[in-house]
Amino acid sequence: MTKSNSNTLFGISIAFFVLGLFCFLTFWLMYLGFGLMILGTILCLLSKKKWFYQVLLIGLPFGFVAFTFLNAMEIPERYLLPEDFRGVVYVVFDQENGKEKEYEGIHRVYRIPESGILFTQFSQNEEVYSFQEFFFVNSNGKRKELGELDYRHFNTPNTINPRATEPPRDSLVVFNQRTIGRILAKDEQNYYNYKALTIGKYNEIEKWDYLDPEKIGKAKKEQLKE
């Protein structure tokens, strides 16, 4: 291959990578972007340029794509709850004096106390994808996994288009585990960033994903004493 042809192929491959990255960043053209980057890779390899230039041209765009996906992935979370817990759970983030960060493998671990309110040093895990596990833990440390439901799966008197079928209303499960929010603390100066969920049976739940700021403040004082 002549030097001129090699440079031409290499230049075209650069153009494909640039266009491919642009399409990838628009998100809705992401698959087209991948296709253009693959074509760019093929042309780059056919150009017979020195391996250093090929590695640089191919590695940087694909490295950026990999970094973007990894950055968008939410770190898996594992909630460990007292065996007899029923009610609303709050995980309050970015607490300097909160519970230290804990992991099991790649999973974050949230050990929920009897109050249902955990103050943790973790920052809020609010990226695109969500992987969560929920377990009751008995006094011997044995775990029992909980299922998950959304309260919108059930019909109510105000439901416009009732479902033909709905889940059993006596199932003990986790509800609304994707709820996130920000609440003003009792001192009206600070805010709590939190994740909330509700544990119980649909027919028995009185409050959904909400706790009074006064109760949160009281739980924080108790946890700091430990």
Tab-separated table of C-alpha atoms in Angstrom, residues 148-156 174-177 202:
chain	number	residue	atom	x	y	z
A	148	GLU	CA	-40.360	-5.884	44.814
A	149	LEU	CA	-43.591	-4.223	43.659
A	150	ASP	CA	-44.892	-0.784	42.754
A	151	TYR	CA	-48.098	0.404	44.439
A	152	ARG	CA	-49.318	1.507	40.995
A	153	HIS	CA	-49.671	-2.196	40.127
A	154	PHE	CA	-52.829	-2.183	42.275
A	155	ASN	CA	-56.254	-0.808	41.417
A	156	THR	CA	-57.767	1.949	43.542
A	174	VAL	CA	-40.598	-3.880	48.994
A	175	PHE	CA	-42.586	-1.055	47.421
A	176	ASN	CA	-41.352	1.937	45.421
A	177	GLN	CA	-37.659	1.216	45.871
A	202	TYR	CA	-50.306	-3.491	50.427
